[in-house]
Amino acid sequence: MRHTNRAGGIGGARRVALIGAGLALAATGIGTTAAQAADGGSGDIRIDKLVVNGGKPVVVGTTNKVSFKVSVTASDNSGIAKTTYFSAFGPNPNYAQIWDDEITCVKANATTSTCSGTLTFDPTASTGFVNNKAAATWDLGVLVSANDLNYIHRDAAARFKVQRYSKLTVDAAPEPVKKGKTLTITGKLSRANWEDNKYHGYAGQPVKLQFRKKNSSTYTTVKTISTSSTGTLKTTAKASVDGYWRYSFAGTSTTPAVSAAGDFVDVR
């Protein structure tokens, strides 16, 4: 049997289109952008915390919109009035922004509030052409204002990764197999290509072959092999007891870790 496991994506609120040469993220109705402002501020307002997607990378596939939450916690002796915008900057010209009409602020106390908004990456928008260089580290900028008109702007208040969604398959054969005989375990590691909105094999990557006995909950690494020029995997192992075989990939800076669902083999 062939088993597949995927790193997932989520549906979205505000649409931010992935278009053009590069992950050119365009938000509807943007006028003057935050990129035109310089870091600065006035008064005693401060940023206490800024979180993007719960601290996890933003993983984008080829079809699903991916929405993620951004939030800033800020303090001022007069209290926080609003967050004017969040701006996400990737490798030039990659850019996305959300303005204050889609940002919600919640008071923690008289001086401190947390303001949150949602950005959405859509790999199928416009022509569907996206440059893979957008799989990189992005900066998140923010502008926050206080009730006494103090403000603080930071162009790179936080950093987050954008990654290309990954998939990994495994197929152990023959099934069933006699004890002591050789199993052939094949599979493929692939990842999203934003230039044609398809999945392509990820070449030259180390992938672990792992085994879990039938009544165990723990996988043990048997060996490590590398993917071919097309992302395929093939190796052999001796069949000794009933159990599950899988491939597991540790991930890279541009591609998330993924493990195939175990393929059960009955040993007789």
Short mmCIF file of C-alpha atoms in Angstrom, two decimals:
data_model
loop_
_atom_site.label_atom_id
_atom_site.label_comp_id
_atom_site.label_asym_id
_atom_site.label_seq_id
_atom_site.Cartn_x
_atom_site.Cartn_y
_atom_site.Cartn_z
CA MET A 1 0.00 0.00 0.00
CA ARG A 2 1.07 3.58 -0.60
CA HIS A 3 0.78 6.01 2.28
CA THR A 4 1.14 9.78 2.19
CA ASN A 5 1.48 12.41 4.88
CA ARG A 6 1.41 16.15 4.26
CA ALA A 7 2.33 19.35 6.04
CA GLY A 8 -0.88 21.39 5.98
CA GLY A 9 -2.26 24.83 5.18
CA ILE A 10 -5.27 26.76 6.45
CA GLY A 11 -8.05 28.86 4.98
CA GLY A 12 -8.00 32.62 5.19
CA ALA A 13 -9.63 35.89 6.13
CA ARG A 14 -8.11 38.87 4.33
CA ARG A 15 -6.76 37.89 0.92
CA VAL A 16 -3.13 38.73 0.20
CA ALA A 17 -2.21 37.58 -3.30
CA LEU A 18 1.02 35.79 -4.16
CA ILE A 19 1.72 37.19 -7.62
CA GLY A 20 4.42 38.34 -10.01
CA ALA A 21 8.16 37.78 -9.95
CA GLY A 22 8.84 36.80 -6.37
CA LEU A 23 6.28 36.24 -3.66
CA ALA A 24 4.82 39.64 -4.48
CA LEU A 25 2.18 39.98 -1.81
CA ALA A 26 -0.34 42.73 -2.57
CA ALA A 27 -3.09 43.82 -0.20
CA THR A 28 -6.23 45.50 -1.53
CA GLY A 29 -6.40 49.27 -1.15
CA ILE A 30 -2.81 49.99 -0.08
CA GLY A 31 -1.73 53.57 -0.54
CA THR A 32 1.50 54.84 0.98
CA THR A 33 3.23 51.80 2.45
CA ALA A 34 4.96 51.29 5.75
CA ALA A 35 8.14 50.60 3.82
CA GLN A 36 8.35 54.32 3.15
CA ALA A 37 8.55 55.17 6.85
CA ALA A 38 11.67 55.09 8.98
CA ASP A 39 12.06 53.45 12.40
CA GLY A 40 11.21 55.94 15.09
CA GLY A 41 8.75 57.10 17.71
CA SER A 42 8.03 59.56 20.46
CA GLY A 43 7.37 59.38 24.19
CA ASP A 44 7.57 56.40 26.52
CA ILE A 45 5.50 53.91 24.49
CA ARG A 46 7.14 50.51 24.09
CA ILE A 47 6.61 47.19 22.31
CA ASP A 48 6.56 44.36 24.85
CA LYS A 49 5.95 41.40 22.56
CA LEU A 50 5.31 40.62 18.89
CA VAL A 51 4.15 37.16 17.75
CA VAL A 52 3.75 35.81 14.19
CA ASN A 53 1.80 32.57 13.62
CA GLY A 54 2.35 31.43 17.19
CA GLY A 55 6.11 31.44 16.62
CA LYS A 56 5.91 28.80 13.89
CA PRO A 57 6.94 29.11 10.21
CA VAL A 58 4.24 30.00 7.70
CA VAL A 59 3.96 27.01 5.35
CA VAL A 60 2.38 27.60 1.92
CA GLY A 61 1.37 24.95 -0.60
CA THR A 62 0.15 25.23 -4.19
CA THR A 63 -3.62 25.61 -3.82
CA ASN A 64 -4.80 26.48 -0.30
CA LYS A 65 -4.90 29.98 1.12
CA VAL A 66 -2.84 30.20 4.30
CA SER A 67 -3.95 32.64 6.99
CA PHE A 68 -1.90 33.45 10.05
CA LYS A 69 -2.29 35.69 13.07
CA VAL A 70 0.09 38.51 13.96
CA SER A 71 -0.12 40.33 17.28
CA VAL A 72 1.72 43.05 19.16
CA THR A 73 1.59 43.79 22.89
CA ALA A 74 2.50 47.39 23.69
CA SER A 75 2.45 49.69 26.73
CA ASP A 76 2.22 53.41 27.42
CA ASN A 77 1.31 55.34 30.59
CA SER A 78 -1.72 56.80 28.79
CA GLY A 79 -2.86 53.47 27.35
CA ILE A 80 -2.71 52.12 23.80
CA ALA A 81 -4.97 53.74 21.20
CA LYS A 82 -4.42 51.48 18.18
CA THR A 83 -2.04 49.60 15.92
CA THR A 84 -2.04 51.40 12.57
CA TYR A 85 -0.56 48.58 10.51
CA PHE A 86 1.43 45.37 10.32
CA SER A 87 3.82 45.05 7.36
CA ALA A 88 5.51 41.83 6.21
CA PHE A 89 8.69 42.16 4.11
CA GLY A 90 10.34 39.26 2.29
CA PRO A 91 13.10 39.30 -0.35
CA ASN A 92 12.41 42.37 -2.50
CA PRO A 93 9.77 43.00 -3.83
CA ASN A 94 7.85 40.62 -1.57
CA TYR A 95 5.52 42.57 0.66
CA ALA A 96 2.20 42.38 2.51
CA GLN A 97 0.32 44.77 4.77
CA ILE A 98 -2.76 44.97 6.95
CA TRP A 99 -4.23 48.29 8.12
CA ASP A 100 -5.95 49.33 11.36
CA ASP A 101 -9.50 48.65 10.11
CA GLU A 102 -8.70 44.93 10.27
CA ILE A 103 -6.72 45.01 13.51
CA THR A 104 -8.40 44.40 16.88
CA CYS A 105 -6.94 45.71 20.15
CA VAL A 106 -7.77 44.20 23.55
CA LYS A 107 -6.83 45.88 26.83
CA ALA A 108 -4.86 43.90 29.39
CA ASN A 109 -4.94 46.84 31.82
CA ALA A 110 -4.91 50.66 31.78
CA THR A 111 -1.47 50.87 30.17
CA THR A 112 -1.13 47.69 28.08
CA SER A 113 -3.03 46.26 25.11
CA THR A 114 -2.56 43.43 22.60
CA CYS A 115 -3.50 44.21 18.99
CA SER A 116 -4.01 41.39 16.48
CA GLY A 117 -4.68 40.97 12.77
CA THR A 118 -4.62 38.27 10.10
CA LEU A 119 -2.57 38.02 6.92
CA THR A 120 -3.47 35.56 4.16
CA PHE A 121 -1.16 34.17 1.48
CA ASP A 122 -2.93 32.84 -1.63
CA PRO A 123 -0.71 30.84 -4.02
CA THR A 124 -3.44 30.63 -6.69
CA ALA A 125 -4.18 34.34 -7.04
CA SER A 126 -3.75 36.25 -10.30
CA THR A 127 -1.49 34.32 -12.71
CA GLY A 128 -0.45 31.82 -10.05
CA PHE A 129 3.20 32.55 -10.81
CA VAL A 130 5.34 32.83 -7.69
CA ASN A 131 9.10 32.86 -7.32
CA ASN A 132 10.46 30.27 -4.90
CA LYS A 133 12.94 32.80 -3.45
CA ALA A 134 10.07 33.91 -1.23
CA ALA A 135 10.80 30.84 0.92
CA ALA A 136 12.99 32.86 3.26
CA THR A 137 13.10 34.80 6.50
CA TRP A 138 10.66 37.73 6.54
CA ASP A 139 10.57 40.86 8.70
CA LEU A 140 7.39 42.08 10.36
CA GLY A 141 7.04 45.82 10.89
CA VAL A 142 4.50 47.59 13.09
CA LEU A 143 3.25 51.07 14.03
CA VAL A 144 1.51 51.50 17.40
CA SER A 145 -0.01 54.69 18.82
CA ALA A 146 -0.88 55.68 22.41
CA ASN A 147 -3.78 57.75 23.70
CA ASP A 148 -1.45 60.71 24.38
CA LEU A 149 -0.24 60.56 20.72
CA ASN A 150 3.04 58.86 21.56
CA TYR A 151 3.91 56.32 18.88
CA ILE A 152 6.50 53.69 18.00
CA HIS A 153 7.39 52.30 14.57
CA ARG A 154 9.72 49.37 13.89
CA ASP A 155 10.34 48.09 10.37
CA ALA A 156 11.70 44.75 11.63
CA ALA A 157 10.16 44.26 15.05
CA ALA A 158 10.02 40.47 14.53
CA ARG A 159 11.16 37.85 12.04
CA PHE A 160 9.41 34.77 10.70
CA LYS A 161 10.00 32.08 8.08
CA VAL A 162 7.93 31.34 4.99
CA GLN A 163 8.36 27.74 3.81
CA ARG A 164 7.34 25.54 0.89
CA TYR A 165 4.81 22.86 1.93
CA SER A 166 6.30 19.35 1.82
CA LYS A 167 4.97 15.84 1.15
CA LEU A 168 6.55 12.44 1.75
CA THR A 169 5.36 8.98 0.68
CA VAL A 170 6.41 5.42 1.52
CA ASP A 171 5.67 1.98 0.08
CA ALA A 172 7.16 -1.21 1.58
CA ALA A 173 6.90 -4.40 -0.53
CA PRO A 174 6.21 -7.26 -0.82
CA GLU A 175 3.27 -7.53 1.58
CA PRO A 176 3.04 -9.97 3.30
CA VAL A 177 6.66 -11.12 3.44
CA LYS A 178 8.46 -14.16 4.82
CA LYS A 179 10.67 -13.64 7.86
CA GLY A 180 14.26 -12.97 6.87
CA LYS A 181 13.40 -11.94 3.34
CA THR A 182 14.25 -8.58 1.81
CA LEU A 183 11.84 -5.68 1.70
CA THR A 184 12.13 -2.90 -0.86
CA ILE A 185 11.04 0.47 0.52
CA THR A 186 10.33 3.23 -1.98
CA GLY A 187 9.00 6.75 -1.60
CA LYS A 188 9.26 10.35 -2.71
CA LEU A 189 9.98 13.70 -1.05
CA SER A 190 8.40 16.66 -2.83
CA ARG A 191 7.61 20.29 -2.08
CA ALA A 192 5.52 23.13 -3.43
CA ASN A 193 6.84 25.00 -6.44
CA TRP A 194 5.24 28.47 -6.55
CA GLU A 195 6.35 29.11 -10.13
CA ASP A 196 3.98 26.54 -11.65
CA ASN A 197 1.78 25.65 -8.64
CA LYS A 198 2.83 22.00 -8.74
CA TYR A 199 4.84 19.68 -6.51
CA HIS A 200 8.37 18.76 -7.56
CA GLY A 201 10.82 16.28 -6.09
CA TYR A 202 13.31 17.66 -3.56
CA ALA A 203 16.72 16.40 -4.73
CA GLY A 204 19.77 15.48 -2.68
CA GLN A 205 18.13 15.55 0.74
CA PRO A 206 18.95 13.17 3.63
CA VAL A 207 15.90 11.13 4.67
CA LYS A 208 15.71 8.58 7.48
CA LEU A 209 14.22 5.12 6.99
CA GLN A 210 12.50 4.22 10.26
CA PHE A 211 10.76 1.14 11.70
CA ARG A 212 8.19 0.68 14.49
CA LYS A 213 7.24 -2.75 15.86
CA LYS A 214 3.54 -3.64 15.73
CA ASN A 215 2.78 -2.97 19.40
CA SER A 216 5.27 -0.17 19.91
CA SER A 217 4.74 3.59 19.77
CA THR A 218 8.35 4.45 18.96
CA TYR A 219 10.10 4.59 15.60
CA THR A 220 13.79 3.66 15.36
CA THR A 221 16.04 4.89 12.58
CA VAL A 222 17.37 2.02 10.46
CA LYS A 223 19.47 4.04 8.01
CA THR A 224 19.71 7.40 6.26
CA ILE A 225 19.60 7.70 2.47
CA SER A 226 19.47 10.63 0.05
CA THR A 227 16.76 11.53 -2.42
CA SER A 228 17.49 11.18 -6.13
CA SER A 229 17.58 14.03 -8.64
CA THR A 230 13.78 13.70 -8.86
CA GLY A 231 13.20 13.34 -5.12
CA THR A 232 12.61 9.57 -5.15
CA LEU A 233 13.78 7.17 -2.43
CA LYS A 234 14.62 3.49 -2.66
CA THR A 235 16.41 1.12 -0.30
CA THR A 236 16.14 -2.40 1.14
CA ALA A 237 15.86 -3.91 4.62
CA LYS A 238 15.42 -7.36 6.14
CA ALA A 239 11.96 -8.32 7.39
CA SER A 240 12.07 -9.71 10.93
CA VAL A 241 8.83 -8.85 12.75
CA ASP A 242 5.45 -7.27 12.00
CA GLY A 243 5.60 -3.49 12.00
CA TYR A 244 5.46 -0.13 10.26
CA TRP A 245 8.00 1.36 7.89
CA ARG A 246 8.25 5.06 7.12
CA TYR A 247 10.52 7.76 5.78
CA SER A 248 11.18 10.89 7.86
CA PHE A 249 12.64 14.21 6.69
CA ALA A 250 14.10 16.68 9.20
CA GLY A 251 13.38 19.74 7.05
CA THR A 252 15.48 22.70 5.90
CA SER A 253 15.21 26.46 6.34
CA THR A 254 12.91 26.67 3.29
CA THR A 255 10.97 23.40 3.71
CA PRO A 256 9.25 21.98 6.81
CA ALA A 257 9.93 18.59 8.38
CA VAL A 258 7.58 15.81 7.32
CA SER A 259 7.17 12.09 8.03
CA ALA A 260 5.24 9.61 5.91
CA ALA A 261 2.44 7.66 7.57
CA GLY A 262 3.78 4.20 8.46
CA ASP A 263 3.23 1.37 5.95
CA PHE A 264 2.40 -1.85 7.86
CA VAL A 265 4.10 -5.06 6.76
CA ASP A 266 2.91 -8.49 7.91
CA VAL A 267 5.88 -10.81 8.44
CA ARG A 268 5.06 -14.54 8.29
#
